[in-house]
PDB file of C-alpha atoms in Angstrom:
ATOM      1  CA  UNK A  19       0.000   0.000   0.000  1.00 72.00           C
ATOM      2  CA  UNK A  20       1.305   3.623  -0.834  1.00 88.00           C
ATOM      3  CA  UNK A  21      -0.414   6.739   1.129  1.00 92.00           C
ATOM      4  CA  UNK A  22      -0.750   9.962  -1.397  1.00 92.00           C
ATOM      5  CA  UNK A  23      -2.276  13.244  -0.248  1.00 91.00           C
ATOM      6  CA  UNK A  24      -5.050  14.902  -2.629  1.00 89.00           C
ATOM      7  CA  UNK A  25      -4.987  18.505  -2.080  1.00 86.00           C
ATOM      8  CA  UNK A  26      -7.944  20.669  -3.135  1.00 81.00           C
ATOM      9  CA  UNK A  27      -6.971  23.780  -4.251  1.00 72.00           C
ATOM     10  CA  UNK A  28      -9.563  27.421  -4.118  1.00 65.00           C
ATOM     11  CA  UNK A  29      -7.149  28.604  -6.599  1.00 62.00           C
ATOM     12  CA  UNK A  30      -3.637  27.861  -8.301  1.00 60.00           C
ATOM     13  CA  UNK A  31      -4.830  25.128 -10.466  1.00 65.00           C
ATOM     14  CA  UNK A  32      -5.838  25.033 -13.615  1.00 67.00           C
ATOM     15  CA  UNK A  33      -9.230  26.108 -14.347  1.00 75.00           C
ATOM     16  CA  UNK A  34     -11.940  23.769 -13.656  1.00 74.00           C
ATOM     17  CA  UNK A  35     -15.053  22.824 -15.642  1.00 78.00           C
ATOM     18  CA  UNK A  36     -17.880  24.532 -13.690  1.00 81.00           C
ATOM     19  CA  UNK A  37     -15.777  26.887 -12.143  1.00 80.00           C
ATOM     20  CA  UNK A  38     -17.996  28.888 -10.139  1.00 84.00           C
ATOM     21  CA  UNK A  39     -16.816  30.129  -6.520  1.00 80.00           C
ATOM     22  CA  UNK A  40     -18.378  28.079  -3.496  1.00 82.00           C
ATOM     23  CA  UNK A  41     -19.415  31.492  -2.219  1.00 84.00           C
ATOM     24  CA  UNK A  42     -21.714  31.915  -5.363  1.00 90.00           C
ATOM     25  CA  UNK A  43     -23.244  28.283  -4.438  1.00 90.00           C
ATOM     26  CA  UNK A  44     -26.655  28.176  -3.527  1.00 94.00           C
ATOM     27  CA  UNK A  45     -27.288  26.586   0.380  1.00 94.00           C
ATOM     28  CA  UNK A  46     -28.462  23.158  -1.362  1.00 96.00           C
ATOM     29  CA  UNK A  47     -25.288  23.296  -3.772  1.00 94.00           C
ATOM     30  CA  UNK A  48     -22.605  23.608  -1.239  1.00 91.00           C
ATOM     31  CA  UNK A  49     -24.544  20.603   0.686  1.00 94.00           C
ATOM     32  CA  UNK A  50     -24.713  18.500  -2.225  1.00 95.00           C
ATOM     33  CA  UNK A  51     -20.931  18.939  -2.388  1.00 92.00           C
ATOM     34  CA  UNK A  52     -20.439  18.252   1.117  1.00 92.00           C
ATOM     35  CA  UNK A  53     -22.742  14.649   0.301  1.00 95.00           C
ATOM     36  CA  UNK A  54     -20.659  13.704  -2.069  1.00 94.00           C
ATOM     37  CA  UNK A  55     -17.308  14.052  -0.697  1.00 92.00           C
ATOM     38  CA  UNK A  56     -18.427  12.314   2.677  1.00 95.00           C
ATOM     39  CA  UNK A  57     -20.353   9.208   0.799  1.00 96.00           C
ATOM     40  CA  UNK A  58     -17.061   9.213  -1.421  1.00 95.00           C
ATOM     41  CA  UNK A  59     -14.832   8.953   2.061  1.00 96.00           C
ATOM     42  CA  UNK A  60     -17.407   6.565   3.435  1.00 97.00           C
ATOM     43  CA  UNK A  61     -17.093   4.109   0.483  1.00 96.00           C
ATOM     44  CA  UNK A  62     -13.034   4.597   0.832  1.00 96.00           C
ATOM     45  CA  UNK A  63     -13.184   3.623   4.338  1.00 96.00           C
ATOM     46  CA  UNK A  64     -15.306   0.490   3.393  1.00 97.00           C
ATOM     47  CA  UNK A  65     -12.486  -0.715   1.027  1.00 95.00           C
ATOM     48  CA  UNK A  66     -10.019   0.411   3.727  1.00 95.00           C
ATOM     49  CA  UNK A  67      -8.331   3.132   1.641  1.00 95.00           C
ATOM     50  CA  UNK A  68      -9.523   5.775   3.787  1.00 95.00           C
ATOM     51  CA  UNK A  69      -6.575   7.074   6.204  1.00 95.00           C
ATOM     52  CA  UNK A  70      -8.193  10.652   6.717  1.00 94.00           C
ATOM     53  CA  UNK A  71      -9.472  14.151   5.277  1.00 94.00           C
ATOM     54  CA  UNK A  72     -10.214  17.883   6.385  1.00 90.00           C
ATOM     55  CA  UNK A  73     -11.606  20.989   4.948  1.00 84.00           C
ATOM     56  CA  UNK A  74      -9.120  24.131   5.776  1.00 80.00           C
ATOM     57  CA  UNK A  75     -10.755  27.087   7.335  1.00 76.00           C
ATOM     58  CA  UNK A  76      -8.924  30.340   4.796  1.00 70.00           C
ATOM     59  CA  UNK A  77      -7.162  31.626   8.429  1.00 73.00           C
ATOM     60  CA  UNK A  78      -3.820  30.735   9.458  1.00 72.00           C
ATOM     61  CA  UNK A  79      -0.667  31.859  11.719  1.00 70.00           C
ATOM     62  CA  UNK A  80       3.106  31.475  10.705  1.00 66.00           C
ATOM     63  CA  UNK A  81       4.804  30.088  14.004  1.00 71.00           C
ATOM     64  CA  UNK A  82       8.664  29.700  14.524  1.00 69.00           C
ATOM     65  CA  UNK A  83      10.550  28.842  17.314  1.00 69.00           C
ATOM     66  CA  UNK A  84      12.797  31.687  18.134  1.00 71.00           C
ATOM     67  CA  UNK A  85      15.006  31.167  21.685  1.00 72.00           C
ATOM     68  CA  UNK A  86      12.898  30.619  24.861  1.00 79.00           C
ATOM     69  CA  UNK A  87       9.833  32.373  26.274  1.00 75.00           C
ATOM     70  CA  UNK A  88       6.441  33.109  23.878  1.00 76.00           C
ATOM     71  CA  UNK A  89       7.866  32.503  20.068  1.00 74.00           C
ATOM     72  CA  UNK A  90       6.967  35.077  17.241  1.00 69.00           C
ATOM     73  CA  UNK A  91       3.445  34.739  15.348  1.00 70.00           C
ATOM     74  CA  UNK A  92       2.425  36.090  12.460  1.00 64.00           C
ATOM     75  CA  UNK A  93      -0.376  36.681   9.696  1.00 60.00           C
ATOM     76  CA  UNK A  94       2.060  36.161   6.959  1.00 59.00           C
ATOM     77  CA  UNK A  95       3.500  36.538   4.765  1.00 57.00           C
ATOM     78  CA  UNK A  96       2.074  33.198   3.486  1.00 54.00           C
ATOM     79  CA  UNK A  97       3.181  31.037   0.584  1.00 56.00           C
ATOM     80  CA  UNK A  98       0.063  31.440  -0.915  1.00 53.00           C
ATOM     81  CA  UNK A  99      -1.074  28.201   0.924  1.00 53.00           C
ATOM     82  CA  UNK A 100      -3.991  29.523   2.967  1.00 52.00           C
ATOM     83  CA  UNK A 101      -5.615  31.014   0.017  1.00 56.00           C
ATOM     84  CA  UNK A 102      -5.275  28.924  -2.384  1.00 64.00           C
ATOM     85  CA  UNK A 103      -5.395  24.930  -0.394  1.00 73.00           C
ATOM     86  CA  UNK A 104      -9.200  24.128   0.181  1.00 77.00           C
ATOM     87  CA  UNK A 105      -8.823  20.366   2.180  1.00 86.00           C
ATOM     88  CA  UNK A 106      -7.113  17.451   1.522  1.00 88.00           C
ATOM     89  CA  UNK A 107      -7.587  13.904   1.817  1.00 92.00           C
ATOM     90  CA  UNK A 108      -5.238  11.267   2.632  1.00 94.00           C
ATOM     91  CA  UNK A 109      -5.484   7.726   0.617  1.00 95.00           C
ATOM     92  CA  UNK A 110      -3.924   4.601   1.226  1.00 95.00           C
ATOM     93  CA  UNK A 111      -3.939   2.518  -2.024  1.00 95.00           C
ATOM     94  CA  UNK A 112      -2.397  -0.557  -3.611  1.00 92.00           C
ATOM     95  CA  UNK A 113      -1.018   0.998  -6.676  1.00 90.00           C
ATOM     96  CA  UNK A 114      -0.767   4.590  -7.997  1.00 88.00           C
ATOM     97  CA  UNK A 115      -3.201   3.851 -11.119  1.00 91.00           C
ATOM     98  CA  UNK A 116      -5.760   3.530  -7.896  1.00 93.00           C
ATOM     99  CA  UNK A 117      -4.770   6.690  -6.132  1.00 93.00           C
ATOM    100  CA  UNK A 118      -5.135   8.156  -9.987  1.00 93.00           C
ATOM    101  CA  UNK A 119      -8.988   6.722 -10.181  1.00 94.00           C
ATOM    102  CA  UNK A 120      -9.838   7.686  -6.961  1.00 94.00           C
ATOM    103  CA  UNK A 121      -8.570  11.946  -8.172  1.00 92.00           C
ATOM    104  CA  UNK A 122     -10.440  11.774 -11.011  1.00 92.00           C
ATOM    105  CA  UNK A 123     -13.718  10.396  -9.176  1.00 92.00           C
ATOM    106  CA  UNK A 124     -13.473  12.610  -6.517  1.00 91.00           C
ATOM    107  CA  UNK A 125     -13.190  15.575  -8.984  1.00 89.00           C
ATOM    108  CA  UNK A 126     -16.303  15.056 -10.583  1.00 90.00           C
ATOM    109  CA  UNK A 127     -17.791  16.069  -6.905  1.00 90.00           C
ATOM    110  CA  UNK A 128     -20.882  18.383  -7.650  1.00 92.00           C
ATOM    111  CA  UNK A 129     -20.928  22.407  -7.824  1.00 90.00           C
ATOM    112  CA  UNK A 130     -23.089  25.047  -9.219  1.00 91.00           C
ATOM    113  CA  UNK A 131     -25.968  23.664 -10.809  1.00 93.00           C
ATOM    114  CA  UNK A 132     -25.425  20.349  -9.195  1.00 92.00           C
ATOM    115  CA  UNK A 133     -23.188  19.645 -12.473  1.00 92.00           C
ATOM    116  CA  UNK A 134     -19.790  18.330 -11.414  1.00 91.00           C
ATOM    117  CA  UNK A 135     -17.228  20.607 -10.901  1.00 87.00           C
ATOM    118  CA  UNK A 136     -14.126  18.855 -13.208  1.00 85.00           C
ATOM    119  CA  UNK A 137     -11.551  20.616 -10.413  1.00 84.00           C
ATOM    120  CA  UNK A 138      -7.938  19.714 -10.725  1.00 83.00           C
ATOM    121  CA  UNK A 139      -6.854  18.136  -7.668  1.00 86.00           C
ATOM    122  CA  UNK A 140      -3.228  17.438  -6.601  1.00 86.00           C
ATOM    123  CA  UNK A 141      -1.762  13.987  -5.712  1.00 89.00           C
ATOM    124  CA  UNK A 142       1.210  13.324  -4.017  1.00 89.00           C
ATOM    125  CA  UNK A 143       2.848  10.556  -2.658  1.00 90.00           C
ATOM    126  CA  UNK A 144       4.292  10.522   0.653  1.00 89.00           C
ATOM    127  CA  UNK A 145       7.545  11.544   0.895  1.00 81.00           C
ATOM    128  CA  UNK A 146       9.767   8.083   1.835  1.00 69.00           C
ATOM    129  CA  UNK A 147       7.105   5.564   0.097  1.00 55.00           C
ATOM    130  CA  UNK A 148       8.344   3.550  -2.549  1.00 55.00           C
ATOM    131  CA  UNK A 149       6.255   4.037  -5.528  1.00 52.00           C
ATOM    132  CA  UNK A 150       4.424   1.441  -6.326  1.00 53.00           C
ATOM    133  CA  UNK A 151       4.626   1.957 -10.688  1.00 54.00           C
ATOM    134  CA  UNK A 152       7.161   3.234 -12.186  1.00 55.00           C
ATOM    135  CA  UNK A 153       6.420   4.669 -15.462  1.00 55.00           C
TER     136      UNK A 153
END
């Protein structure tokens, strides 16, 4: 089994299909959307390729460790990352023509008009995990 990381993206990618903002959705759009992609993890844990997955709320901090006492926080500046990464979902599949399925089925999740929205989603593998094809 290999474990790769689909990242959903607000913006960054390439265009989608129905590429209308989730803020323009209508109430019964955005929880049509939220349907699919828990029945889609529910199936995934039911074949045991499920490890995990979270929506990302658009705020975020930049912490470092800087020497003792309280350590330095900031708004940014950000690499971009907490406008443009939506969620992501964690897979744990027996070959990366799976984890590739599994993308393109979860892209066709539905949007604006209840027609799918065709987004681009990002798949990586873990870092340290063997790939299972070589191509």
């Amino acid at each position: 089994m290999a474990k790769y990381l689909l990242l959903k993206h607000y913006r960054g990618a390439p265009e989608a299909v129905n590429c209308v903002p989730m803020d323009q959705w209508t109430p019964e759009e955005i929880s049509a959307h939220i349907r699919y992609m828990e029945d889609f993890a529910d199936r995934l844990r039911e074949t045991g390729e499920y490890v995990d997955s979270q929506a990302l709320a658009p705020e975020g901090l930049f912490v470092r460790y800087d020497g003792e006492g309280r350590p330095p926080v900031t708004d940014g500046p950000f690499a971009e990352t907490k406008d443009l990464i939506a969620g992501w979902m964690v897979i744990d599949v027996d070959t990366r023509d799976r984890a590739i399925e599994l993308a393109g089925e979860l892209s066709a999740a539905p949007g604006a008009g209840g027609k799918p929205i065709h987004e681009w989603l990002e798949l990586r593998p873990f870092y340290g995990v063997p790939p299972t094809i070589t191509e």
